[in-house]
Structure formats: C-alpha cells, structure tokens
Tab-separated table of C-alpha atoms in Angstrom:
chain	number	residue	atom	x	y	z
W	1	UNK	CA	-27.289	-10.320	-22.731
W	2	UNK	CA	-26.171	-9.895	-18.826
W	3	UNK	CA	-24.872	-6.608	-17.789
W	4	UNK	CA	-23.186	-5.353	-14.623
W	5	UNK	CA	-22.860	-1.814	-13.903
W	6	UNK	CA	-20.432	0.277	-11.807
W	7	UNK	CA	-20.294	4.079	-10.690
W	8	UNK	CA	-17.309	5.380	-12.721
W	9	UNK	CA	-15.478	6.796	-10.083
W	10	UNK	CA	-15.400	6.840	-5.954
W	11	UNK	CA	-13.116	9.345	-3.840
W	12	UNK	CA	-11.812	8.164	-0.398
W	13	UNK	CA	-9.466	9.914	1.572
W	14	UNK	CA	-6.732	7.789	3.513
W	15	UNK	CA	-7.877	5.505	6.270
W	16	UNK	CA	-11.588	6.094	5.415
W	17	UNK	CA	-13.512	3.425	3.763
W	18	UNK	CA	-14.545	2.944	0.412
W	19	UNK	CA	-17.616	0.966	-1.005
W	20	UNK	CA	-17.668	0.317	-4.766
W	21	UNK	CA	-21.156	-1.426	-5.746
W	22	UNK	CA	-21.707	-3.780	-9.026
W	23	UNK	CA	-25.265	-3.737	-9.848
W	24	UNK	CA	-27.110	-6.793	-11.841
W	25	UNK	CA	-30.342	-8.606	-12.216
W	26	UNK	CA	-30.383	-10.807	-9.644
W	27	UNK	CA	-26.525	-10.644	-8.968
W	28	UNK	CA	-27.030	-11.819	-5.340
W	29	UNK	CA	-28.194	-15.181	-6.502
W	30	UNK	CA	-24.421	-15.492	-8.572
W	31	UNK	CA	-21.261	-15.477	-7.279
W	32	UNK	CA	-19.184	-12.209	-7.664
W	33	UNK	CA	-15.232	-11.768	-7.899
W	34	UNK	CA	-13.405	-8.503	-7.845
W	35	UNK	CA	-10.209	-7.555	-9.778
W	36	UNK	CA	-8.054	-4.698	-9.045
W	37	UNK	CA	-6.278	-2.914	-11.673
W	38	UNK	CA	-3.373	-0.321	-11.798
W	39	UNK	CA	-2.551	1.297	-14.505
W	40	UNK	CA	-0.311	-0.344	-17.276
W	41	UNK	CA	-1.013	-3.645	-15.287
W	42	UNK	CA	-2.909	-7.312	-15.270
W	43	UNK	CA	-6.003	-7.330	-13.400
W	44	UNK	CA	-5.489	-8.925	-9.560
W	45	UNK	CA	-8.456	-10.663	-7.903
W	46	UNK	CA	-8.893	-9.391	-4.811
W	47	UNK	CA	-12.423	-10.972	-4.136
W	48	UNK	CA	-14.074	-14.345	-4.986
W	49	UNK	CA	-16.875	-16.247	-4.381
W	50	UNK	CA	-18.629	-12.997	-2.681
W	51	UNK	CA	-16.651	-12.594	-0.145
W	52	UNK	CA	-13.282	-14.639	-0.201
W	53	UNK	CA	-10.153	-13.389	-0.468
W	54	UNK	CA	-6.927	-15.170	-2.116
W	55	UNK	CA	-3.768	-15.664	-0.190
W	56	UNK	CA	-1.544	-12.366	-0.343
W	57	UNK	CA	-4.628	-9.910	-0.375
W	58	UNK	CA	-4.792	-7.529	2.793
W	59	UNK	CA	-7.497	-8.320	5.216
W	60	UNK	CA	-8.889	-4.282	4.224
W	61	UNK	CA	-10.640	-6.084	1.392
W	62	UNK	CA	-13.774	-7.477	1.994
W	63	UNK	CA	-17.156	-8.289	-0.042
W	64	UNK	CA	-20.512	-8.815	0.230
W	65	UNK	CA	-23.647	-9.338	-2.398
W	66	UNK	CA	-27.262	-9.646	-1.734
W	67	UNK	CA	-30.429	-8.688	-3.952
W	68	UNK	CA	-29.400	-6.815	-7.153
W	69	UNK	CA	-25.731	-5.505	-5.653
W	70	UNK	CA	-22.253	-6.803	-5.175
W	71	UNK	CA	-20.233	-4.633	-3.122
W	72	UNK	CA	-16.357	-4.109	-2.425
W	73	UNK	CA	-15.207	-2.579	0.528
W	74	UNK	CA	-11.663	-1.391	1.450
W	75	UNK	CA	-11.619	-0.583	4.829
W	76	UNK	CA	-8.386	1.986	5.970
W	77	UNK	CA	-7.592	2.663	2.398
W	78	UNK	CA	-4.146	3.595	1.664
W	79	UNK	CA	-2.803	5.244	-1.309
W	80	UNK	CA	-1.636	1.808	-3.025
W	81	UNK	CA	-5.642	0.848	-3.259
W	82	UNK	CA	-5.636	3.332	-5.686
W	83	UNK	CA	-6.564	1.844	-8.977
W	84	UNK	CA	-9.776	0.512	-11.139
W	85	UNK	CA	-11.668	-2.107	-9.733
W	86	UNK	CA	-13.882	-4.802	-11.468
W	87	UNK	CA	-16.394	-6.990	-10.834
W	88	UNK	CA	-17.033	-10.126	-12.297
W	89	UNK	CA	-20.107	-12.768	-12.590
W	90	UNK	CA	-20.938	-15.943	-14.675
W	91	UNK	CA	-24.143	-15.787	-16.464
W	92	UNK	CA	-25.513	-17.936	-19.273
W	93	UNK	CA	-22.379	-19.763	-20.190
W	94	UNK	CA	-19.888	-16.334	-20.108
W	95	UNK	CA	-17.939	-14.386	-17.708
W	96	UNK	CA	-19.285	-10.934	-17.392
W	97	UNK	CA	-17.317	-7.765	-16.265
W	98	UNK	CA	-18.756	-4.944	-14.923
W	99	UNK	CA	-18.269	-1.569	-16.281
W	100	UNK	CA	-14.987	-0.803	-13.606
W	101	UNK	CA	-14.764	2.043	-11.190
W	102	UNK	CA	-11.640	4.664	-10.957
W	103	UNK	CA	-11.102	4.625	-6.962
W	104	UNK	CA	-8.537	7.675	-5.862
W	105	UNK	CA	-7.204	8.237	-2.661
W	106	UNK	CA	-7.683	11.961	-1.993
K	1	UNK	CA	3.304	-19.868	-8.507
K	2	UNK	CA	1.793	-20.353	-11.999
K	3	UNK	CA	2.856	-17.652	-14.677
K	4	UNK	CA	1.358	-16.973	-17.721
K	5	UNK	CA	3.091	-14.892	-20.611
K	6	UNK	CA	1.158	-13.846	-24.082
K	7	UNK	CA	3.106	-13.707	-27.144
K	8	UNK	CA	2.354	-13.011	-30.985
K	9	UNK	CA	2.476	-9.871	-33.452
K	10	UNK	CA	1.809	-6.249	-32.103
K	11	UNK	CA	0.563	-5.514	-35.679
K	12	UNK	CA	-2.059	-6.757	-37.574
K	13	UNK	CA	-3.955	-5.904	-40.771
K	14	UNK	CA	-7.356	-5.620	-41.135
K	15	UNK	CA	-9.357	-8.391	-42.399
K	16	UNK	CA	-6.559	-10.627	-41.375
K	17	UNK	CA	-6.310	-13.449	-38.584
K	18	UNK	CA	-5.136	-12.321	-35.039
K	19	UNK	CA	-3.013	-15.099	-33.445
K	20	UNK	CA	-1.414	-15.179	-30.210
K	21	UNK	CA	0.238	-18.001	-27.812
K	22	UNK	CA	0.004	-17.903	-23.930
K	23	UNK	CA	2.842	-20.092	-22.346
K	24	UNK	CA	2.106	-21.046	-19.027
K	25	UNK	CA	5.043	-21.915	-16.472
K	26	UNK	CA	5.004	-23.026	-12.674
K	27	UNK	CA	1.946	-25.337	-13.611
K	28	UNK	CA	0.881	-27.758	-16.233
K	29	UNK	CA	-2.213	-27.394	-18.246
K	30	UNK	CA	-2.803	-31.063	-18.342
K	31	UNK	CA	-3.000	-31.705	-14.942
K	32	UNK	CA	-6.856	-30.414	-15.058
K	33	UNK	CA	-8.832	-28.591	-12.635
K	34	UNK	CA	-8.663	-25.321	-14.488
K	35	UNK	CA	-9.404	-23.452	-17.569
K	36	UNK	CA	-7.483	-21.158	-19.945
K	37	UNK	CA	-9.004	-17.943	-20.685
K	38	UNK	CA	-8.380	-15.075	-23.459
K	39	UNK	CA	-9.665	-11.988	-22.185
K	40	UNK	CA	-9.010	-8.746	-23.624
K	41	UNK	CA	-9.388	-4.820	-23.035
K	42	UNK	CA	-9.984	-2.129	-25.445
K	43	UNK	CA	-7.759	1.179	-24.985
K	44	UNK	CA	-9.264	2.836	-21.967
K	45	UNK	CA	-11.886	0.732	-21.503
K	46	UNK	CA	-13.548	-2.267	-19.124
K	47	UNK	CA	-12.681	-6.632	-19.854
K	48	UNK	CA	-13.946	-8.489	-22.379
K	49	UNK	CA	-14.173	-12.245	-21.971
K	50	UNK	CA	-13.262	-13.921	-25.379
K	51	UNK	CA	-13.479	-17.838	-24.483
K	52	UNK	CA	-11.823	-20.949	-22.376
K	53	UNK	CA	-10.272	-24.403	-23.213
K	54	UNK	CA	-9.538	-26.784	-20.961
K	55	UNK	CA	-6.383	-29.341	-21.305
K	56	UNK	CA	-8.775	-31.928	-23.075
K	57	UNK	CA	-9.360	-29.456	-25.948
K	58	UNK	CA	-12.763	-28.315	-24.885
K	59	UNK	CA	-13.763	-24.850	-25.647
K	60	UNK	CA	-16.685	-22.049	-24.590
K	61	UNK	CA	-16.623	-18.951	-26.411
K	62	UNK	CA	-18.085	-15.556	-25.618
K	63	UNK	CA	-21.420	-15.515	-28.200
K	64	UNK	CA	-20.468	-11.946	-29.388
K	65	UNK	CA	-17.136	-13.386	-30.846
K	66	UNK	CA	-17.856	-17.220	-31.275
K	67	UNK	CA	-18.026	-16.859	-35.141
K	68	UNK	CA	-14.695	-15.289	-35.320
K	69	UNK	CA	-12.755	-17.235	-32.498
K	70	UNK	CA	-10.987	-20.342	-31.906
K	71	UNK	CA	-8.895	-21.184	-28.927
K	72	UNK	CA	-6.417	-24.546	-29.292
K	73	UNK	CA	-3.983	-25.992	-26.898
K	74	UNK	CA	-0.790	-27.532	-26.979
K	75	UNK	CA	-0.317	-29.189	-23.711
K	76	UNK	CA	3.285	-30.875	-24.931
K	77	UNK	CA	4.385	-27.176	-24.900
K	78	UNK	CA	2.198	-26.032	-21.947
K	79	UNK	CA	0.719	-23.201	-24.353
K	80	UNK	CA	-2.542	-22.314	-25.486
K	81	UNK	CA	-3.427	-19.934	-28.380
K	82	UNK	CA	-5.806	-17.622	-29.964
K	83	UNK	CA	-7.576	-16.892	-33.412
K	84	UNK	CA	-9.714	-14.214	-34.179
K	85	UNK	CA	-10.241	-13.846	-37.958
K	86	UNK	CA	-11.386	-10.856	-39.935
K	87	UNK	CA	-10.282	-8.379	-37.652
K	88	UNK	CA	-11.096	-4.606	-37.713
K	89	UNK	CA	-9.875	-1.806	-35.723
K	90	UNK	CA	-12.332	-2.650	-33.311
K	91	UNK	CA	-10.607	-5.596	-32.084
K	92	UNK	CA	-7.328	-3.417	-31.153
K	93	UNK	CA	-6.784	-4.034	-27.294
K	94	UNK	CA	-4.606	-5.772	-25.067
K	95	UNK	CA	-5.209	-9.079	-24.996
K	96	UNK	CA	-4.983	-11.162	-21.722
K	97	UNK	CA	-4.560	-15.040	-20.966
K	98	UNK	CA	-5.443	-16.246	-17.481
K	99	UNK	CA	-6.414	-19.002	-15.172
K	100	UNK	CA	-9.804	-19.714	-14.874
K	101	UNK	CA	-11.851	-21.369	-12.457
K	102	UNK	CA	-15.314	-22.683	-14.030
K	103	UNK	CA	-18.258	-24.480	-11.734
K	104	UNK	CA	-19.479	-25.416	-8.302
K	105	UNK	CA	-20.143	-21.963	-7.812
K	106	UNK	CA	-16.514	-20.535	-8.645
K	107	UNK	CA	-15.764	-18.840	-11.619
K	108	UNK	CA	-12.788	-16.361	-11.390
K	109	UNK	CA	-9.399	-15.810	-12.955
K	110	UNK	CA	-6.932	-16.056	-10.531
K	111	UNK	CA	-3.432	-15.855	-12.236
K	112	UNK	CA	-3.250	-13.356	-15.099
K	113	UNK	CA	-0.695	-12.852	-17.909
K	114	UNK	CA	0.854	-9.213	-18.430
K	115	UNK	CA	-0.844	-8.572	-21.455
K	116	UNK	CA	-0.087	-7.675	-25.120
K	117	UNK	CA	-1.153	-4.928	-27.202
K	118	UNK	CA	-2.280	-5.687	-30.881
K	119	UNK	CA	-3.484	-3.083	-33.060
K	120	UNK	CA	-5.097	-3.621	-36.247
K	121	UNK	CA	-4.188	-1.179	-39.043
K	122	UNK	CA	-3.000	-1.311	-42.398
C-alpha cells in the first residue's frame, strides 16, 4: 500500500523558515495537501492541491510538490504555528496520510 | 460556515459494534458536490481514513477496514453514521467526521468535527 513518510520533528526559531517534507513514490504525479493539528484539536487544512491556501490561512504557509517529495514551508514562523503537520494524498482509491511531523518553535 | 459534530458512546466492549453519528450544520449533505468521511486517530498516532459516503448513498471504504465498516446517510436529518463491527482494543481512537472533496485532482478534507474518543474495553 502507498506510504507517505515525514520527518518526526522539525525545530525552528521564531521568524525563521520551517520546511516539512513528505515523501512518497511519484508523489509529484498526485496532488498533496497539508493539515495542521494542535494538541487536543481537530486537523485544519492549510494547503491543498499542492500549493493552494484555503480562505483564512496566512500567506506564510506555502506548498510545493515535485518528484517524490511534497514540501510545506512556513515563512516567518510564529509561536502559534507550533503543532503537528500531516501531509495527505489520494492513491488507489483511498486517502493516505503521512506519518506526521511535530514542529517546535524554539 | 459548515460545522460537523460527532456523537455516540465513548465506551464499547470488545467484539461489539462501534456506532457513531455525525450531524452537519451550515450546509446540506443532499446538495451534493461533497463526500462525507470518517477518519480516526489512535492515541498519540497519525490519521487513518476509514471511508466516505455521498448523499446518494454511494460509499467507499479503506480496504484495510472494509470488512468491518458500514457508513450510511440520513439526508432528512443531515447526518451520516459509522458502524465498525467486531471491535478490539486496537480500535480505540479519536474518531472524526469531515467534509471531503474527491475527484478532478482535488482530494481534501476541508471541514472537520471536533472528534470523539471511543475506548474499547470490557
């Protein structure tokens, strides 16, 4: 079955850029989206169709997808961005989520 | 603004059937254009898609759970439901419902319920 692999953790200083990767076989041939999940809360969609932002999501969130890797970039990271992030794609008629990355803002 | 709310027992005995309902407000399931999913998250773990339903009753399930899952819809109540049979402790998780797009390169869950913890224990 299809798998999406993310680094378990990413640390970033406030105001700096955080990059979170999501790796899967030929992921660039599919569309990826990204969710943010804060402790005790539901996931929130932050990026869809590789690079589109839903209404209300700050411009500091951006995405790209090519080859085997999709990337979520948080520019000018703020303390409020500390959360778990999950990528997601569609493969073989099912939604597949990545393993998740904990972003810590130090 | 679409809102979803899960409801159902928080405790289920092993071998029994887990039953949850998701009530949708701020939008009509029967208006079409969207699918309605169930997703679960084991404690401290990642997300797992269980399946979805369209207002017409068409369903699609994660192959890994397909033999135990039934999702149904009640458009008159603007609700959809999940049944998971023969549960074990491994089914202990937070269960979410979500509005879902599916097709034309757009596969995402844009509105989620708050989630409900279901514990399987005797």
